Short mmCIF file of C-alpha atoms in Angstrom, two decimals:
data_model
loop_
_atom_site.label_atom_id
_atom_site.label_comp_id
_atom_site.label_asym_id
_atom_site.label_seq_id
_atom_site.Cartn_x
_atom_site.Cartn_y
_atom_site.Cartn_z
CA MET A 1 0.12 0.05 -0.06
CA SER A 2 1.21 3.51 -0.73
CA GLY A 3 -0.42 6.89 -0.34
CA PHE A 4 -4.16 6.64 -0.46
CA ASN A 5 -4.26 3.21 -1.90
CA LYS A 6 -6.40 1.01 0.40
CA VAL A 7 -6.55 -2.15 -1.75
CA VAL A 8 -5.49 -5.37 -0.25
CA ASN A 9 -5.40 -8.59 -2.21
CA SER A 10 -6.30 -11.22 0.28
CA TYR A 11 -8.87 -11.78 2.85
CA GLU A 12 -6.20 -12.66 5.42
CA GLU A 13 -4.71 -9.17 4.99
CA ALA A 14 -8.19 -7.70 4.91
CA MET A 15 -8.93 -9.03 8.48
CA ALA A 16 -5.37 -8.92 9.89
CA GLY A 17 -5.25 -7.64 13.42
CA LEU A 18 -8.62 -9.05 14.46
CA GLU A 19 -8.25 -10.58 17.96
CA ASP A 20 -10.35 -12.51 20.48
CA GLY A 21 -12.70 -10.19 22.46
CA MET A 22 -12.93 -7.41 19.91
CA THR A 23 -16.04 -5.52 18.77
CA VAL A 24 -16.97 -5.84 15.21
CA ILE A 25 -19.66 -3.65 13.58
CA ALA A 26 -21.10 -5.26 10.37
CA GLY A 27 -23.33 -3.72 7.70
CA GLY A 28 -26.39 -5.54 6.23
CA PHE A 29 -29.98 -6.07 6.63
CA GLY A 30 -31.15 -9.58 6.73
CA LEU A 31 -28.94 -11.13 4.10
CA CYS A 32 -28.89 -7.99 1.94
CA GLY A 33 -25.57 -6.08 1.64
CA ILE A 34 -23.74 -8.27 4.11
CA PRO A 35 -19.98 -8.51 3.93
CA GLU A 36 -20.26 -12.27 3.34
CA ASN A 37 -16.60 -13.08 2.56
CA LEU A 38 -15.32 -11.01 5.42
CA ILE A 39 -17.56 -12.87 7.77
CA LYS A 40 -16.23 -16.18 6.24
CA GLN A 41 -12.72 -14.83 6.95
CA ILE A 42 -13.67 -14.45 10.57
CA ARG A 43 -14.96 -18.09 10.70
CA THR A 44 -11.60 -19.21 9.12
CA MET A 45 -9.64 -17.33 11.67
CA GLY A 46 -11.57 -18.82 14.54
CA THR A 47 -11.45 -15.59 16.58
CA LYS A 48 -13.55 -15.95 19.71
CA ASP A 49 -15.50 -13.91 22.27
CA LEU A 50 -16.50 -11.41 19.68
CA THR A 51 -19.07 -8.78 20.32
CA ILE A 52 -20.92 -8.27 16.98
CA VAL A 53 -23.01 -5.18 16.18
CA SER A 54 -25.37 -5.90 13.36
CA ASN A 55 -29.03 -5.51 12.63
CA ASN A 56 -29.47 -9.27 12.33
CA CYS A 57 -27.44 -12.47 12.71
CA GLY A 58 -27.71 -14.18 9.46
CA ILE A 59 -29.15 -17.64 9.14
CA ASP A 60 -27.86 -20.96 10.08
CA ASP A 61 -25.48 -21.51 7.07
CA PHE A 62 -24.93 -17.94 5.76
CA GLY A 63 -23.94 -14.54 6.95
CA LEU A 64 -23.13 -14.02 10.62
CA GLY A 65 -24.93 -17.26 11.53
CA ILE A 66 -21.81 -19.18 10.57
CA LEU A 67 -19.88 -17.59 13.39
CA LEU A 68 -22.19 -19.43 15.81
CA VAL A 69 -21.04 -22.86 14.73
CA ASP A 70 -17.80 -22.62 16.67
CA ARG A 71 -19.31 -20.22 19.19
CA GLN A 72 -17.28 -17.29 18.08
CA ILE A 73 -19.77 -14.63 19.26
CA LYS A 74 -20.19 -13.74 22.87
CA LYS A 75 -22.57 -11.04 22.44
CA MET A 76 -24.89 -9.69 19.68
CA ILE A 77 -26.18 -6.09 19.56
CA SER A 78 -29.10 -6.26 17.12
CA SER A 79 -32.80 -5.24 16.56
CA TYR A 80 -34.02 -8.61 15.25
CA VAL A 81 -32.56 -11.96 15.58
CA GLY A 82 -33.38 -15.66 15.77
CA GLU A 83 -33.76 -16.61 12.14
CA ASN A 84 -31.52 -19.42 12.92
CA ALA A 85 -31.93 -22.52 15.14
CA LEU A 86 -28.46 -22.38 16.44
CA PHE A 87 -28.90 -18.88 17.60
CA GLU A 88 -31.94 -19.83 19.62
CA LYS A 89 -30.24 -22.90 21.17
CA GLN A 90 -27.07 -20.85 22.21
CA LEU A 91 -29.39 -18.01 23.65
CA LEU A 92 -31.36 -20.56 25.68
CA ALA A 93 -28.31 -22.24 27.01
CA GLY A 94 -26.88 -18.88 28.15
CA GLU A 95 -23.99 -19.15 25.85
CA LEU A 96 -24.78 -16.12 23.87
CA GLU A 97 -25.81 -12.74 25.22
CA VAL A 98 -28.13 -10.49 23.11
CA GLU A 99 -28.74 -6.76 23.51
CA LEU A 100 -31.82 -5.96 21.59
CA THR A 101 -31.74 -2.47 20.38
CA PRO A 102 -34.37 -0.61 18.24
CA GLN A 103 -33.54 -0.52 14.77
CA GLY A 104 -33.30 3.30 14.39
CA THR A 105 -31.44 3.57 17.61
CA LEU A 106 -28.85 0.92 16.35
CA ALA A 107 -28.32 2.92 13.22
CA GLU A 108 -27.98 6.18 15.14
CA LYS A 109 -25.64 4.49 17.69
CA MET A 110 -23.26 3.66 14.82
CA ARG A 111 -23.71 7.10 13.15
CA ALA A 112 -23.06 9.01 16.44
CA GLY A 113 -20.13 6.61 17.19
CA GLY A 114 -18.42 7.47 13.89
CA ALA A 115 -19.24 11.12 14.19
CA GLY A 116 -17.69 11.58 17.61
CA ILE A 117 -20.88 11.90 19.51
CA PRO A 118 -20.82 9.78 22.71
CA ALA A 119 -24.57 9.64 23.37
CA PHE A 120 -27.96 11.13 22.22
CA TYR A 121 -31.45 11.41 23.26
CA THR A 122 -34.36 9.63 21.60
CA ALA A 123 -38.05 9.01 22.36
CA THR A 124 -37.65 5.50 20.96
CA GLY A 125 -37.99 2.96 23.84
CA TYR A 126 -39.10 5.38 26.55
CA GLY A 127 -41.36 3.59 28.96
CA THR A 128 -40.45 0.20 27.49
CA PRO A 129 -37.92 -2.43 28.62
CA VAL A 130 -35.35 -0.72 26.35
CA GLY A 131 -35.45 2.37 28.49
CA ASP A 132 -34.90 0.49 31.69
CA GLY A 133 -31.95 2.02 33.68
CA LYS A 134 -31.36 4.75 31.16
CA GLU A 135 -31.33 8.36 31.88
CA VAL A 136 -34.48 10.10 31.13
CA ARG A 137 -34.82 13.77 30.19
CA ALA A 138 -37.72 15.91 29.16
CA PHE A 139 -37.44 18.34 26.24
CA ASN A 140 -40.42 20.42 25.28
CA GLY A 141 -42.60 18.31 27.42
CA ARG A 142 -41.76 15.04 25.99
CA HIS A 143 -39.63 12.25 27.44
CA TYR A 144 -36.50 10.98 25.90
CA ILE A 145 -33.95 8.25 26.95
CA MET A 146 -30.22 8.59 26.56
CA GLU A 147 -28.57 6.09 24.34
CA GLU A 148 -24.78 5.80 24.14
CA SER A 149 -23.15 5.55 20.75
CA ILE A 150 -21.17 2.47 19.48
CA THR A 151 -17.74 2.16 17.93
CA GLY A 152 -15.97 -1.07 16.86
CA ASP A 153 -12.34 -2.33 16.76
CA PHE A 154 -13.21 -3.39 13.27
CA ALA A 155 -16.09 -2.52 10.83
CA ILE A 156 -16.97 -4.90 8.04
CA VAL A 157 -18.78 -3.36 5.14
CA LYS A 158 -20.34 -4.51 1.80
CA GLY A 159 -20.06 -2.01 -0.96
CA TRP A 160 -20.86 -2.14 -4.70
CA LYS A 161 -17.93 -0.26 -6.11
CA ALA A 162 -14.97 1.44 -4.52
CA ASP A 163 -12.02 3.21 -5.89
CA THR A 164 -8.56 2.42 -4.75
CA TYR A 165 -8.75 5.38 -2.40
CA GLY A 166 -11.58 3.77 -0.54
CA ASN A 167 -14.40 5.88 -1.80
CA VAL A 168 -17.45 3.66 -1.81
CA VAL A 169 -20.82 3.53 -3.53
CA TYR A 170 -23.60 1.08 -2.48
CA ARG A 171 -26.11 -0.44 -4.66
CA ASP A 172 -29.94 -0.33 -4.05
CA THR A 173 -31.15 -1.42 -0.62
CA ALA A 174 -27.78 -3.18 -0.02
CA GLN A 175 -26.82 0.24 1.40
CA ASN A 176 -28.76 -0.12 4.69
CA PHE A 177 -26.38 -0.03 7.64
CA ASN A 178 -23.28 -0.11 5.65
CA PRO A 179 -22.48 3.66 5.53
CA MET A 180 -22.84 3.98 9.31
CA ALA A 181 -20.81 0.93 9.95
CA ALA A 182 -18.03 2.28 7.88
CA THR A 183 -17.75 5.24 9.84
CA ALA A 184 -17.62 3.56 13.32
CA GLY A 185 -14.65 1.09 13.00
CA LYS A 186 -11.23 1.76 14.30
CA ILE A 187 -10.20 -0.40 11.25
CA THR A 188 -12.82 -0.28 8.47
CA VAL A 189 -12.78 -3.06 5.84
CA VAL A 190 -14.82 -2.72 2.77
CA GLU A 191 -15.56 -5.60 0.33
CA VAL A 192 -16.90 -4.66 -3.11
CA GLU A 193 -17.91 -6.18 -6.33
CA GLU A 194 -15.69 -3.81 -8.43
CA ILE A 195 -12.62 -1.62 -7.70
CA VAL A 196 -12.05 1.17 -10.04
CA GLU A 197 -9.43 3.90 -10.40
CA PRO A 198 -9.70 7.23 -8.61
CA GLY A 199 -11.68 9.68 -10.70
CA GLU A 200 -13.97 7.10 -12.15
CA LEU A 201 -16.62 7.42 -9.52
CA ASN A 202 -18.56 10.73 -9.45
CA PRO A 203 -17.44 12.68 -6.42
CA SER A 204 -20.92 13.87 -5.94
CA GLU A 205 -22.42 10.42 -5.83
CA ILE A 206 -19.93 8.77 -3.40
CA HIS A 207 -21.85 7.39 -0.15
CA THR A 208 -18.81 6.66 2.01
CA PRO A 209 -15.71 8.97 1.50
CA GLY A 210 -12.36 7.15 1.69
CA ILE A 211 -11.28 8.88 4.91
CA TYR A 212 -13.43 6.31 6.86
CA VAL A 213 -11.89 3.37 5.02
CA ASN A 214 -8.72 1.54 5.83
CA ARG A 215 -8.80 -1.54 3.55
CA VAL A 216 -10.60 -2.37 0.44
CA ILE A 217 -10.90 -5.78 -1.22
CA LYS A 218 -12.66 -7.07 -4.26
CA GLY A 219 -14.78 -10.13 -3.68
CA THR A 220 -17.25 -12.35 -5.44
CA PHE A 221 -20.72 -12.64 -3.71
CA GLU A 222 -23.42 -15.23 -3.54
CA LYS A 223 -26.00 -12.70 -2.50
CA ARG A 224 -28.50 -15.09 -1.00
CA ILE A 225 -32.11 -14.04 -0.99
CA GLU A 226 -34.11 -14.60 2.22
CA GLN A 227 -37.64 -14.10 1.06
CA ARG A 228 -38.07 -14.63 -2.69
CA THR A 229 -41.41 -12.93 -3.57
CA VAL A 230 -42.59 -12.46 -7.16
CA ARG A 231 -45.57 -11.31 -9.06
CA GLN A 232 -46.78 -12.80 -12.25
CA GLY A 233 -45.10 -11.01 -15.14
CA MET B 1 -69.53 -10.73 10.57
CA ALA B 2 -66.03 -9.81 11.66
CA LEU B 3 -63.86 -8.12 9.01
CA SER B 4 -61.63 -10.21 6.82
CA ARG B 5 -57.89 -9.29 6.54
CA GLU B 6 -58.79 -7.85 3.04
CA GLN B 7 -61.58 -5.81 4.48
CA MET B 8 -59.41 -4.59 7.23
CA ALA B 9 -56.88 -3.41 4.72
CA GLN B 10 -59.65 -1.82 2.69
CA ARG B 11 -60.89 0.16 5.62
CA VAL B 12 -57.39 1.40 6.60
CA ALA B 13 -56.83 2.40 2.97
CA ARG B 14 -59.65 4.95 3.32
CA GLU B 15 -57.39 6.90 5.70
CA LEU B 16 -54.78 7.40 2.90
CA GLN B 17 -54.64 10.90 1.49
CA ASP B 18 -53.16 12.24 -1.64
CA GLY B 19 -49.39 12.88 -1.30
CA PHE B 20 -48.98 10.70 1.83
CA TYR B 21 -45.73 9.13 2.72
CA VAL B 22 -46.79 5.88 4.43
CA ASN B 23 -44.95 2.98 6.29
CA LEU B 24 -46.78 -0.28 6.34
CA GLY B 25 -45.87 -2.94 8.77
CA ILE B 26 -45.88 -6.75 8.22
CA GLY B 27 -49.19 -8.62 7.80
CA ILE B 28 -52.55 -6.86 7.33
CA PRO B 29 -50.68 -3.50 6.93
CA THR B 30 -48.95 -4.77 3.99
CA LEU B 31 -52.31 -5.59 2.21
CA VAL B 32 -53.23 -1.90 2.43
CA ALA B 33 -51.10 -1.21 -0.54
CA ASN B 34 -53.51 -3.20 -2.67
CA TYR B 35 -56.45 -0.80 -1.92
CA VAL B 36 -54.97 2.67 -2.41
CA PRO B 37 -58.10 4.52 -3.72
CA ALA B 38 -58.15 5.52 -7.28
CA GLY B 39 -57.03 9.19 -8.11
CA ILE B 40 -54.70 9.43 -5.13
CA GLU B 41 -50.85 8.95 -4.98
CA VAL B 42 -49.08 7.67 -1.97
CA MET B 43 -45.38 6.66 -1.56
CA LEU B 44 -44.56 3.72 0.60
CA GLN B 45 -41.66 3.96 2.91
CA SER B 46 -39.64 0.67 3.77
CA GLU B 47 -37.51 1.25 6.94
CA ASN B 48 -34.42 -0.68 5.47
CA GLY B 49 -33.92 2.43 3.26
CA LEU B 50 -36.43 2.69 0.51
CA LEU B 51 -38.96 5.57 -0.23
CA GLY B 52 -41.11 4.66 -3.13
CA MET B 53 -41.50 0.79 -2.80
CA GLY B 54 -43.01 -0.76 -5.91
CA PRO B 55 -44.67 -4.09 -6.49
CA PHE B 56 -42.94 -7.46 -6.17
CA PRO B 57 -40.52 -8.14 -9.02
CA THR B 58 -41.26 -10.52 -11.86
CA GLU B 59 -39.11 -13.59 -11.94
CA ASP B 60 -36.73 -11.59 -14.48
CA GLU B 61 -36.60 -8.60 -12.29
CA ILE B 62 -35.54 -10.27 -8.93
CA ASP B 63 -32.61 -8.63 -7.41
CA ALA B 64 -30.99 -9.58 -4.18
CA ASP B 65 -29.96 -5.98 -3.58
CA MET B 66 -33.52 -4.86 -3.74
CA ILE B 67 -35.66 -5.93 -0.58
CA ASN B 68 -38.07 -4.38 1.75
CA ALA B 69 -38.19 -4.33 5.61
CA GLY B 70 -39.83 -7.74 5.57
CA LYS B 71 -36.77 -9.03 3.55
CA GLN B 72 -38.91 -9.71 0.54
CA THR B 73 -37.57 -8.93 -2.90
CA VAL B 74 -39.35 -5.72 -4.21
CA THR B 75 -38.96 -3.15 -6.80
CA ALA B 76 -38.54 0.55 -6.65
CA ALA B 77 -41.48 2.78 -7.97
CA THR B 78 -40.94 5.60 -10.26
CA GLY B 79 -39.47 8.54 -8.30
CA ALA B 80 -38.16 6.28 -5.51
CA SER B 81 -35.21 7.01 -3.46
CA ILE B 82 -32.78 4.88 -1.50
CA PHE B 83 -30.71 5.69 1.50
CA SER B 84 -29.04 4.42 4.67
CA SER B 85 -30.79 3.05 7.73
CA ALA B 86 -29.79 6.19 9.74
CA GLU B 87 -31.48 8.40 7.09
CA SER B 88 -34.51 6.03 7.04
CA PHE B 89 -34.91 6.50 10.76
CA ALA B 90 -34.31 10.15 10.71
CA MET B 91 -37.47 10.41 8.51
CA ILE B 92 -39.31 8.05 10.95
CA ARG B 93 -38.12 9.57 14.14
CA GLY B 94 -38.30 13.07 12.92
CA GLY B 95 -42.02 12.75 12.15
CA HIS B 96 -41.77 13.03 8.33
CA VAL B 97 -43.94 9.97 7.54
CA ASP B 98 -47.58 10.90 7.25
CA LEU B 99 -49.11 7.52 8.27
CA THR B 100 -47.79 4.36 9.86
CA VAL B 101 -49.88 1.16 9.95
CA LEU B 102 -48.72 -1.81 12.33
CA GLY B 103 -50.01 -4.71 14.04
CA ALA B 104 -50.01 -5.22 17.91
CA PHE B 105 -50.75 -7.76 20.69
CA GLU B 106 -52.36 -5.30 22.95
CA VAL B 107 -53.36 -1.52 23.10
CA ASP B 108 -54.67 0.26 26.08
CA VAL B 109 -56.89 3.25 27.01
CA ASN B 110 -53.80 5.46 27.40
CA GLY B 111 -52.50 4.74 23.88
CA ASN B 112 -49.82 2.31 25.05
CA ILE B 113 -48.94 -0.53 22.64
CA ALA B 114 -47.35 -3.84 23.27
CA SER B 115 -46.38 -5.60 20.01
CA TRP B 116 -42.86 -7.19 20.32
CA MET B 117 -42.36 -9.33 23.32
CA ILE B 118 -44.30 -12.08 25.06
CA PRO B 119 -42.37 -13.21 28.22
CA GLY B 120 -41.61 -16.89 28.22
CA LYS B 121 -41.58 -17.04 24.39
CA LEU B 122 -38.52 -16.57 22.26
CA ILE B 123 -37.86 -12.84 21.88
CA LYS B 124 -36.67 -12.13 18.30
CA GLY B 125 -36.41 -8.34 18.80
CA MET B 126 -38.50 -5.14 18.12
CA GLY B 127 -36.92 -4.38 14.72
CA GLY B 128 -38.01 -0.77 13.76
CA ALA B 129 -41.45 -0.98 15.73
CA MET B 130 -40.25 1.20 18.64
CA ASP B 131 -38.91 3.78 16.30
CA LEU B 132 -41.95 3.89 14.29
CA VAL B 133 -44.34 4.35 17.13
CA ALA B 134 -42.20 6.98 18.77
CA GLY B 135 -41.69 8.98 15.78
CA ALA B 136 -45.21 8.98 14.08
CA ASP B 137 -48.10 11.22 15.06
CA ASN B 138 -50.52 9.26 12.84
CA ILE B 139 -50.66 5.61 13.54
CA ILE B 140 -53.35 3.00 12.94
CA VAL B 141 -52.99 -0.16 14.68
CA THR B 142 -54.54 -3.24 13.02
CA MET B 143 -55.35 -6.41 15.09
CA THR B 144 -57.98 -8.74 16.11
CA HIS B 145 -60.35 -7.32 18.83
CA ALA B 146 -59.96 -10.44 20.99
CA SER B 147 -57.67 -13.50 21.25
CA LYS B 148 -58.66 -16.90 19.96
CA HIS B 149 -59.80 -17.58 23.60
CA GLY B 150 -61.87 -14.52 23.52
CA GLU B 151 -59.69 -12.40 25.75
CA SER B 152 -59.80 -8.72 24.89
CA LYS B 153 -56.79 -7.01 23.24
CA LEU B 154 -58.21 -3.57 24.10
CA LEU B 155 -57.22 -3.09 27.65
CA THR B 156 -57.13 -0.66 30.78
CA GLU B 157 -53.46 -1.37 30.78
CA CYS B 158 -51.25 -3.29 28.57
CA SER B 159 -50.10 -6.64 30.30
CA LEU B 160 -47.15 -7.27 28.09
CA PRO B 161 -43.86 -5.23 27.84
CA LEU B 162 -44.46 -2.05 25.85
CA THR B 163 -43.39 -1.10 22.41
CA GLY B 164 -44.28 2.58 23.11
CA ARG B 165 -46.03 4.65 25.60
CA GLY B 166 -48.91 6.99 24.91
CA CYS B 167 -48.42 6.91 21.10
CA ILE B 168 -51.67 5.18 19.72
CA LYS B 169 -54.80 7.13 18.83
CA LYS B 170 -56.48 4.91 16.17
CA VAL B 171 -57.35 1.29 16.27
CA LEU B 172 -58.92 -0.89 13.55
CA THR B 173 -59.89 -4.30 14.74
CA ASP B 174 -61.82 -7.05 12.97
CA LEU B 175 -64.97 -5.67 14.69
CA ALA B 176 -64.68 -2.04 14.96
CA TYR B 177 -62.79 1.24 14.23
CA LEU B 178 -61.98 3.05 17.50
CA GLU B 179 -60.13 6.22 18.52
CA ILE B 180 -58.34 6.65 21.89
CA GLU B 181 -58.73 9.94 23.70
CA ASP B 182 -58.90 11.07 27.33
CA GLY B 183 -58.15 7.61 28.73
CA ALA B 184 -60.83 5.74 26.77
CA PHE B 185 -61.66 3.97 23.54
CA HIS B 186 -64.25 5.80 21.59
CA LEU B 187 -66.27 3.53 19.32
CA LYS B 188 -66.56 5.18 15.88
CA GLU B 189 -67.67 2.38 13.46
CA ARG B 190 -68.49 -1.31 13.61
CA ALA B 191 -68.02 -4.10 11.31
CA PRO B 192 -71.10 -4.89 9.08
CA GLY B 193 -73.45 -7.21 11.14
CA VAL B 194 -71.47 -6.81 14.41
CA SER B 195 -73.46 -5.57 17.30
CA VAL B 196 -72.46 -2.83 19.67
CA GLU B 197 -73.08 -5.38 22.42
CA GLU B 198 -70.48 -7.73 21.15
CA ILE B 199 -67.97 -4.92 20.90
CA ILE B 200 -68.64 -3.82 24.51
CA GLU B 201 -68.26 -7.44 25.63
CA LYS B 202 -64.88 -7.85 24.05
CA THR B 203 -63.49 -4.54 25.09
CA GLU B 204 -61.96 -4.71 28.49
CA GLY B 205 -60.77 -1.04 28.62
CA LYS B 206 -63.12 1.84 29.13
CA LEU B 207 -65.21 2.28 26.07
CA ILE B 208 -67.26 5.23 25.06
CA VAL B 209 -70.29 4.36 22.89
CA PRO B 210 -72.17 7.07 21.07
CA ASP B 211 -75.87 6.87 20.31
CA ASN B 212 -75.36 6.01 16.78
CA VAL B 213 -72.39 3.73 15.61
CA PRO B 214 -72.33 3.63 11.81
CA GLU B 215 -71.74 0.31 10.07
CA MET B 216 -68.77 0.05 7.73
CA THR B 217 -69.67 -0.57 4.11
CA PHE B 218 -67.67 -2.48 1.57
CA ALA B 219 -68.19 -2.62 -2.11
#
C-alpha cells in the first residue's frame, strides 16, 4: 500500500489484526448487503469472544450465523435476531448474550459513534424495557432516553464499487447499515464487487468517503435471498 | 361478521390521503397497498432504506440487492429514493412519515402499545417498531379485537412489555374502528353485522359508545 491506496489482495490481509474479544460492527439488513466473505474470513480465523453489532445475525449457514457454529460470538447487539436454530439454542443455553436495540437507535448509535458523539436522546424505547436503567430527560414536554453510541475495533462493510482510495458506493437497498458501520470502525474493511481507479466514481455520488476506510478488497458474492417474492409478469 | 384481513386493509386504505408518505408493517398493513383509492398518490416507505416501494418483481426482475423491511424482494417505484438506515430512521423519528400502520398484541386506553415481546416465548426483537411508534403522529394499529380464547386486546392497561407509551390514537380491529382519547376507547364504526353489544363485551378497557355507531360498508 502506498499513499491513499487502500486495496488489499487477500482476505487474510483484509482482516489482519482481529483478535479475541474485539467488537466488530457489520453492515447489512437480513442477508442483503452483508460482507459475506469478510464474515467467512472471521470463521476461518476462529477468533472468539466477539461482540458483533449488526441489525441481524444471518441464518444457520449464511452470513453472521456461520460464526455461531464454533461459538465465536459472545454478544450480539441487534434489533431482530433468531432466524437461525443455532442462535436460539445458544441463547437459551446462556452461551450467547443479546442486547436488543431498536433498529433506528442502532443505526444512530453507529452514526453517532463514527461522528464523535458519545450519546444522544431519543423518544424511541421510553417507557419500555429498552429504557430500563437509562437516563430520562424531558425536552419540550416530551420524554427521551439517553442512548450511548457505538464504535468498533473493526467495521466490516459490503459496497458495490470502490475506488482504490476507498471511496465507496452502495447499490440499491444493499446500502442499509453499511455507511454508518463504515464510519464507526477503528479499522474499516470494505469488500466490493468492483474496484475502479480514482476519478472513475462521480465525487458527488460517493456514499462513503475514503477517509473512513482503511482496507478495500474485491470479492465475489453469492447474495442469497431470504424471502423470494414475485408477481406474475 | 368480523372483517376479513382484506376488508381490514380496505378500511385502513380509506385513511390514505393524496401525497401521503406511508410506512406499512408486516401482515395486514402490507395488504393496504392493494387498496389505494383511485386518483390518489401515496409513496410507501420501507425502513431498510427505500422511499417509493413498488410491487414485487417478476421472476426476471428479482434482485438480491432490492428488498423491503420484511426481507422480501421488491422493486422501486418511479421517483423512488434509496438511502441508509440512519437516514431512514431520521425520516421516521423526525415525524416526516404521514401515516404508519402496524400490528399489535395489545393496546390500552392510554395509547400504550405492546407488540414485540411475550415473556416466556423466544424474543426475536423489536426491529423498527419502537422507532415507528415513537416517531409517528398518525398511527393506525390493526389487530383482532380479542384473542382466539376470547380475551380482549383492548385493555385498561397493557399486560405485556410495551413497544411505546402514549403513542396510539387509532385502532382498527376485525370488529370495530376506535379512537383513543382522554383515557378511553371511543367506538366510531362497527363491522357489518357486528353488534355494539359484542364490541362492548370484547373490550376490557373503558369504552365510550355514542348513540349511533355507523356500520362500515364495503363494495
